[in-house]
Amino acid sequence: RIILSSGRSHICEESAMLKIGTFSKLSRLSIRMLRRYDELGLLQPVHTDPFTGYRYYREEQLTTAGRIAALRDMGFGLSAIGALLEDGGREELDRRLAEQQRALEALLAETRQRLRLLDTARAQLRKDESTMEYSVTLKNLPQRRAACVRMTLPSYEAEHQLWQVMARETAPLSLRLEEPCLCSVTYYDGEYREREVDAEAQKTVRGDYPDTEHVRFRTLPAVTFASATFRGPYDKIRAANAAVAAWVRDNGYAFDGPAFNIYHVNPSETDDPEEYVTEVCYPVKKRA
């Protein structure tokens, strides 16, 4: 068969050429997408009939079509796919695949967290917990000795870094813990921060010990505070905070110092967030 193009003759064996419709069926890519890939230079036909506009592909281009489809299924954008096809190196492809895998794992973790929040919200609706009252109590903590690690954290979710540092640096000291031992984290920022959180982990101990690189042993002052204790995942903290704020308003108190959380049952003791027991604490004073 002779196909004319720009006044010149191109002799093509029909068996070696696939019309776009046939290529679409074999590659399982729609004609619309094939045209889009042609525009972007990802997968261009080997010939376009100037009279009919038919696009023709070669059978070996099915391999490229398969690669494009696979990369799209992995979540790569078309510009990234173009770069990968152009580079073609095995090492670069492996690097980009590993990079995409890490990104998807992070997205999966974020999605799981959102699903858990949805489960919690639906459970609250079923149990009518949205109107549940947290029991707020006025308490006093006496002066106490504590091992303290204060750091700037990337986020509130990174609190575990404080405890990891404390555990690592105090392991050689054979600490004698107070009974009961209070494990708490104090937040020194005057606002909620999405990053660079100034926080300090505190664990009550008996006796005196030498400071380490990051651990300071100091005497914490006595404090009067309003607190609410809840059982379950940490996303309940907002509701507990609201309960404390309402109590402070209604009982003639004012906030007086950085807030802290006491972790009565924490992730180091259980893998089940439903078993966490947390006490949100706000130092207060009587309003004049």
GROMACS .gro file of N, CA and C in nm, residues 181-268:
model
  264
  181CYS      N    1   0.505   0.766   8.931
  181CYS     CA    2   0.588   0.849   8.844
  181CYS      C    3   0.498   0.925   8.747
  182LEU      N    4   0.517   1.056   8.740
  182LEU     CA    5   0.439   1.136   8.646
  182LEU      C    6   0.523   1.164   8.522
  183CYS      N    7   0.471   1.122   8.407
  183CYS     CA    8   0.534   1.152   8.278
  183CYS      C    9   0.449   1.257   8.209
  184SER      N   10   0.507   1.372   8.185
  184SER     CA   11   0.430   1.482   8.128
  184SER      C   12   0.511   1.555   8.023
  185VAL      N   13   0.440   1.632   7.941
  185VAL     CA   14   0.505   1.720   7.843
  185VAL      C   15   0.446   1.859   7.859
  186THR      N   16   0.533   1.958   7.876
  186THR     CA   17   0.492   2.098   7.888
  186THR      C   18   0.516   2.169   7.756
  187TYR      N   19   0.421   2.253   7.718
  187TYR     CA   20   0.428   2.326   7.590
  187TYR      C   21   0.448   2.474   7.619
  188TYR      N   22   0.560   2.528   7.576
  188TYR     CA   23   0.597   2.664   7.612
  188TYR      C   24   0.552   2.770   7.512
  189ASP      N   25   0.510   2.729   7.395
  189ASP     CA   26   0.465   2.829   7.296
  189ASP      C   27   0.335   2.894   7.343
  190GLY      N   28   0.319   3.020   7.309
  190GLY     CA   29   0.197   3.091   7.347
  190GLY      C   30   0.083   3.069   7.252
  191GLU      N   31   0.102   2.980   7.154
  191GLU     CA   32  -0.002   2.953   7.055
  191GLU      C   33   0.016   2.811   7.004
  192TYR      N   34  -0.087   2.763   6.934
  192TYR     CA   35  -0.075   2.634   6.866
  192TYR      C   36   0.014   2.654   6.745
  193ARG      N   37   0.113   2.566   6.730
  193ARG     CA   38   0.207   2.579   6.619
  193ARG      C   39   0.204   2.453   6.532
  194GLU      N   40   0.207   2.472   6.402
  194GLU     CA   41   0.209   2.359   6.310
  194GLU      C   42   0.348   2.300   6.297
  195ARG      N   43   0.450   2.378   6.333
  195ARG     CA   44   0.588   2.329   6.327
  195ARG      C   45   0.671   2.405   6.431
  196GLU      N   46   0.792   2.356   6.456
  196GLU     CA   47   0.883   2.417   6.553
  196GLU      C   48   0.814   2.436   6.689
  197VAL      N   49   0.778   2.324   6.748
  197VAL     CA   50   0.706   2.323   6.876
  197VAL      C   51   0.806   2.318   6.991
  198ASP      N   52   0.798   2.414   7.081
  198ASP     CA   53   0.886   2.419   7.199
  198ASP      C   54   0.821   2.336   7.309
  199ALA      N   55   0.877   2.219   7.336
  199ALA     CA   56   0.815   2.126   7.431
  199ALA      C   57   0.921   2.065   7.522
  200GLU      N   58   0.877   2.025   7.640
  200GLU     CA   59   0.968   1.965   7.738
  200GLU      C   60   0.903   1.843   7.801
  201ALA      N   61   0.971   1.730   7.792
  201ALA     CA   62   0.927   1.608   7.860
  201ALA      C   63   0.981   1.609   8.003
  202GLN      N   64   0.896   1.568   8.098
  202GLN     CA   65   0.935   1.567   8.239
  202GLN      C   66   0.894   1.435   8.301
  203LYS      N   67   0.987   1.373   8.372
  203LYS     CA   68   0.960   1.246   8.440
  203LYS      C   69   1.008   1.260   8.584
  204THR      N   70   0.918   1.238   8.681
  204THR     CA   71   0.953   1.259   8.821
  204THR      C   72   1.044   1.147   8.871
  205VAL      N   73   1.148   1.188   8.946
  205VAL     CA   74   1.249   1.094   8.995
  205VAL      C   75   1.276   1.120   9.143
  206ARG      N   76   1.345   1.024   9.204
  206ARG     CA   77   1.392   1.040   9.341
  206ARG      C   78   1.544   1.057   9.338
  207GLY      N   79   1.593   1.153   9.414
  207GLY     CA   80   1.737   1.171   9.424
  207GLY      C   81   1.793   1.269   9.323
  208ASP      N   82   1.925   1.284   9.328
  208ASP     CA   83   1.995   1.376   9.239
  208ASP      C   84   2.083   1.298   9.142
  209TYR      N   85   2.093   1.350   9.022
  209TYR     CA   86   2.172   1.285   8.918
  209TYR      C   87   2.244   1.392   8.837
  210PRO      N   88   2.356   1.357   8.776
  210PRO     CA   89   2.427   1.455   8.693
  210PRO      C   90   2.352   1.480   8.562
  211ASP      N   91   2.353   1.604   8.518
  211ASP     CA   92   2.293   1.634   8.388
  211ASP      C   93   2.369   1.563   8.276
  212THR      N   94   2.298   1.532   8.170
  212THR     CA   95   2.361   1.474   8.051
  212THR      C   96   2.358   1.579   7.940
  213GLU      N   97   2.387   1.538   7.820
  213GLU     CA   98   2.391   1.633   7.709
  213GLU      C   99   2.259   1.706   7.691
  214HIS      N  100   2.148   1.633   7.700
  214HIS     CA  101   2.018   1.694   7.676
  214HIS      C  102   1.924   1.686   7.797
  215VAL      N  103   1.958   1.605   7.896
  215VAL     CA  104   1.870   1.587   8.011
  215VAL      C  105   1.916   1.677   8.125
  216ARG      N  106   1.821   1.752   8.179
  216ARG     CA  107   1.849   1.837   8.295
  216ARG      C  108   1.764   1.787   8.411
  217PHE      N  109   1.828   1.774   8.527
  217PHE     CA  110   1.755   1.734   8.647
  217PHE      C  111   1.729   1.860   8.728
  218ARG      N  112   1.601   1.889   8.750
  218ARG     CA  113   1.569   2.012   8.820
  218ARG      C  114   1.445   1.995   8.905
  219THR      N  115   1.427   2.089   8.995
  219THR     CA  116   1.311   2.088   9.083
  219THR      C  117   1.201   2.172   9.020
  220LEU      N  118   1.089   2.110   8.996
  220LEU     CA  119   0.975   2.180   8.936
  220LEU      C  120   0.892   2.244   9.046
  221PRO      N  121   0.846   2.366   9.026
  221PRO     CA  122   0.770   2.435   9.131
  221PRO      C  123   0.630   2.374   9.147
  222ALA      N  124   0.574   2.396   9.264
  222ALA     CA  125   0.435   2.354   9.286
  222ALA      C  126   0.344   2.431   9.191
  223VAL      N  127   0.234   2.368   9.155
  223VAL     CA  128   0.145   2.431   9.057
  223VAL      C  129   0.001   2.395   9.087
  224THR      N  130  -0.087   2.493   9.070
  224THR     CA  131  -0.232   2.471   9.078
  224THR      C  132  -0.286   2.471   8.936
  225PHE      N  133  -0.364   2.370   8.904
  225PHE     CA  134  -0.409   2.359   8.764
  225PHE      C  135  -0.549   2.298   8.755
  226ALA      N  136  -0.616   2.331   8.647
  226ALA     CA  137  -0.744   2.268   8.613
  226ALA      C  138  -0.716   2.160   8.510
  227SER      N  139  -0.776   2.043   8.529
  227SER     CA  140  -0.744   1.933   8.439
  227SER      C  141  -0.868   1.853   8.403
  228ALA      N  142  -0.859   1.788   8.287
  228ALA     CA  143  -0.963   1.694   8.242
  228ALA      C  144  -0.892   1.569   8.192
  229THR      N  145  -0.939   1.454   8.236
  229THR     CA  146  -0.878   1.327   8.198
  229THR      C  147  -0.970   1.253   8.103
  230PHE      N  148  -0.912   1.196   7.999
  230PHE     CA  149  -0.993   1.118   7.905
  230PHE      C  150  -0.919   0.992   7.866
  231ARG      N  151  -0.996   0.897   7.822
  231ARG     CA  152  -0.942   0.770   7.774
  231ARG      C  153  -0.964   0.761   7.624
  232GLY      N  154  -0.861   0.724   7.549
  232GLY     CA  155  -0.876   0.709   7.405
  232GLY      C  156  -0.769   0.784   7.328
  233PRO      N  157  -0.784   0.792   7.196
  233PRO     CA  158  -0.682   0.855   7.111
  233PRO      C  159  -0.669   1.004   7.137
  234TYR      N  160  -0.557   1.057   7.092
  234TYR     CA  161  -0.523   1.196   7.123
  234TYR      C  162  -0.610   1.298   7.050
  235ASP      N  163  -0.689   1.255   6.952
  235ASP     CA  164  -0.774   1.353   6.884
  235ASP      C  165  -0.887   1.401   6.974
  236LYS      N  166  -0.900   1.344   7.095
  236LYS     CA  167  -1.000   1.392   7.191
  236LYS      C  168  -0.949   1.512   7.272
  237ILE      N  169  -0.822   1.547   7.251
  237ILE     CA  170  -0.763   1.655   7.331
  237ILE      C  171  -0.838   1.787   7.311
  238ARG      N  172  -0.883   1.814   7.188
  238ARG     CA  173  -0.953   1.940   7.162
  238ARG      C  174  -1.077   1.952   7.250
  239ALA      N  175  -1.156   1.844   7.257
  239ALA     CA  176  -1.278   1.848   7.338
  239ALA      C  177  -1.244   1.865   7.486
  240ALA      N  178  -1.138   1.798   7.532
  240ALA     CA  179  -1.097   1.813   7.672
  240ALA      C  180  -1.050   1.956   7.699
  241ASN      N  181  -0.976   2.013   7.605
  241ASN     CA  182  -0.932   2.152   7.621
  241ASN      C  183  -1.051   2.247   7.632
  242ALA      N  184  -1.152   2.223   7.548
  242ALA     CA  185  -1.271   2.308   7.550
  242ALA      C  186  -1.342   2.298   7.684
  243ALA      N  187  -1.346   2.177   7.740
  243ALA     CA  188  -1.411   2.159   7.870
  243ALA      C  189  -1.337   2.235   7.979
  244VAL      N  190  -1.203   2.229   7.976
  244VAL     CA  191  -1.124   2.301   8.075
  244VAL      C  192  -1.144   2.452   8.059
  245ALA      N  193  -1.144   2.500   7.935
  245ALA     CA  194  -1.163   2.643   7.911
  245ALA      C  195  -1.297   2.691   7.964
  246ALA      N  196  -1.402   2.611   7.944
  246ALA     CA  197  -1.535   2.648   7.995
  246ALA      C  198  -1.536   2.652   8.147
  247TRP      N  199  -1.469   2.553   8.208
  247TRP     CA  200  -1.462   2.549   8.355
  247TRP      C  201  -1.389   2.671   8.409
  248VAL      N  202  -1.278   2.705   8.347
  248VAL     CA  203  -1.200   2.821   8.391
  248VAL      C  204  -1.284   2.948   8.382
  249ARG      N  205  -1.358   2.962   8.274
  249ARG     CA  206  -1.444   3.079   8.254
  249ARG      C  207  -1.555   3.085   8.359
  250ASP      N  208  -1.617   2.971   8.384
  250ASP     CA  209  -1.736   2.968   8.470
  250ASP      C  210  -1.703   2.971   8.619
  251ASN      N  211  -1.577   2.945   8.655
  251ASN     CA  212  -1.543   2.934   8.797
  251ASN      C  213  -1.450   3.044   8.847
  252GLY      N  214  -1.439   3.150   8.769
  252GLY     CA  215  -1.364   3.265   8.816
  252GLY      C  216  -1.214   3.249   8.817
  253TYR      N  217  -1.161   3.166   8.729
  253TYR     CA  218  -1.016   3.148   8.720
  253TYR      C  219  -0.963   3.207   8.591
  254ALA      N  220  -0.831   3.218   8.584
  254ALA     CA  221  -0.763   3.263   8.462
  254ALA      C  222  -0.643   3.171   8.438
  255PHE      N  223  -0.608   3.154   8.313
  255PHE     CA  224  -0.492   3.071   8.280
  255PHE      C  225  -0.366   3.139   8.332
  256ASP      N  226  -0.270   3.056   8.379
  256ASP     CA  227  -0.153   3.112   8.445
  256ASP      C  228  -0.030   3.024   8.421
  257GLY      N  229   0.021   3.027   8.299
  257GLY     CA  230   0.141   2.949   8.271
  257GLY      C  231   0.120   2.848   8.160
  258PRO      N  232   0.228   2.786   8.114
  258PRO     CA  233   0.220   2.692   8.002
  258PRO      C  234   0.144   2.565   8.038
  259ALA      N  235   0.065   2.518   7.943
  259ALA     CA  236  -0.013   2.396   7.962
  259ALA      C  237   0.078   2.274   7.957
  260PHE      N  238   0.031   2.165   8.015
  260PHE     CA  239   0.105   2.039   8.007
  260PHE      C  240   0.007   1.923   8.006
  261ASN      N  241   0.052   1.814   7.950
  261ASN     CA  242  -0.026   1.690   7.949
  261ASN      C  243   0.045   1.586   8.034
  262ILE      N  244  -0.032   1.515   8.116
  262ILE     CA  245   0.021   1.401   8.191
  262ILE      C  246  -0.026   1.274   8.121
  263TYR      N  247   0.068   1.187   8.088
  263TYR     CA  248   0.035   1.064   8.015
  263TYR      C  249   0.033   0.948   8.114
  264HIS      N  250  -0.087   0.916   8.164
  264HIS     CA  251  -0.101   0.808   8.260
  264HIS      C  252  -0.084   0.671   8.194
  265VAL      N  253  -0.138   0.657   8.075
  265VAL     CA  254  -0.114   0.538   7.991
  265VAL      C  255  -0.077   0.590   7.853
  266ASN      N  256   0.043   0.557   7.808
  266ASN     CA  257   0.094   0.617   7.685
  266ASN      C  258   0.133   0.510   7.584
  267PRO      N  259   0.176   0.550   7.464
  267PRO     CA  260   0.208   0.453   7.359
  267PRO      C  261   0.318   0.354   7.394
  268SER      N  262   0.403   0.387   7.493
  268SER     CA  263   0.506   0.291   7.533
  268SER      C  264   0.449   0.176   7.614
   0.00000   0.00000   0.00000
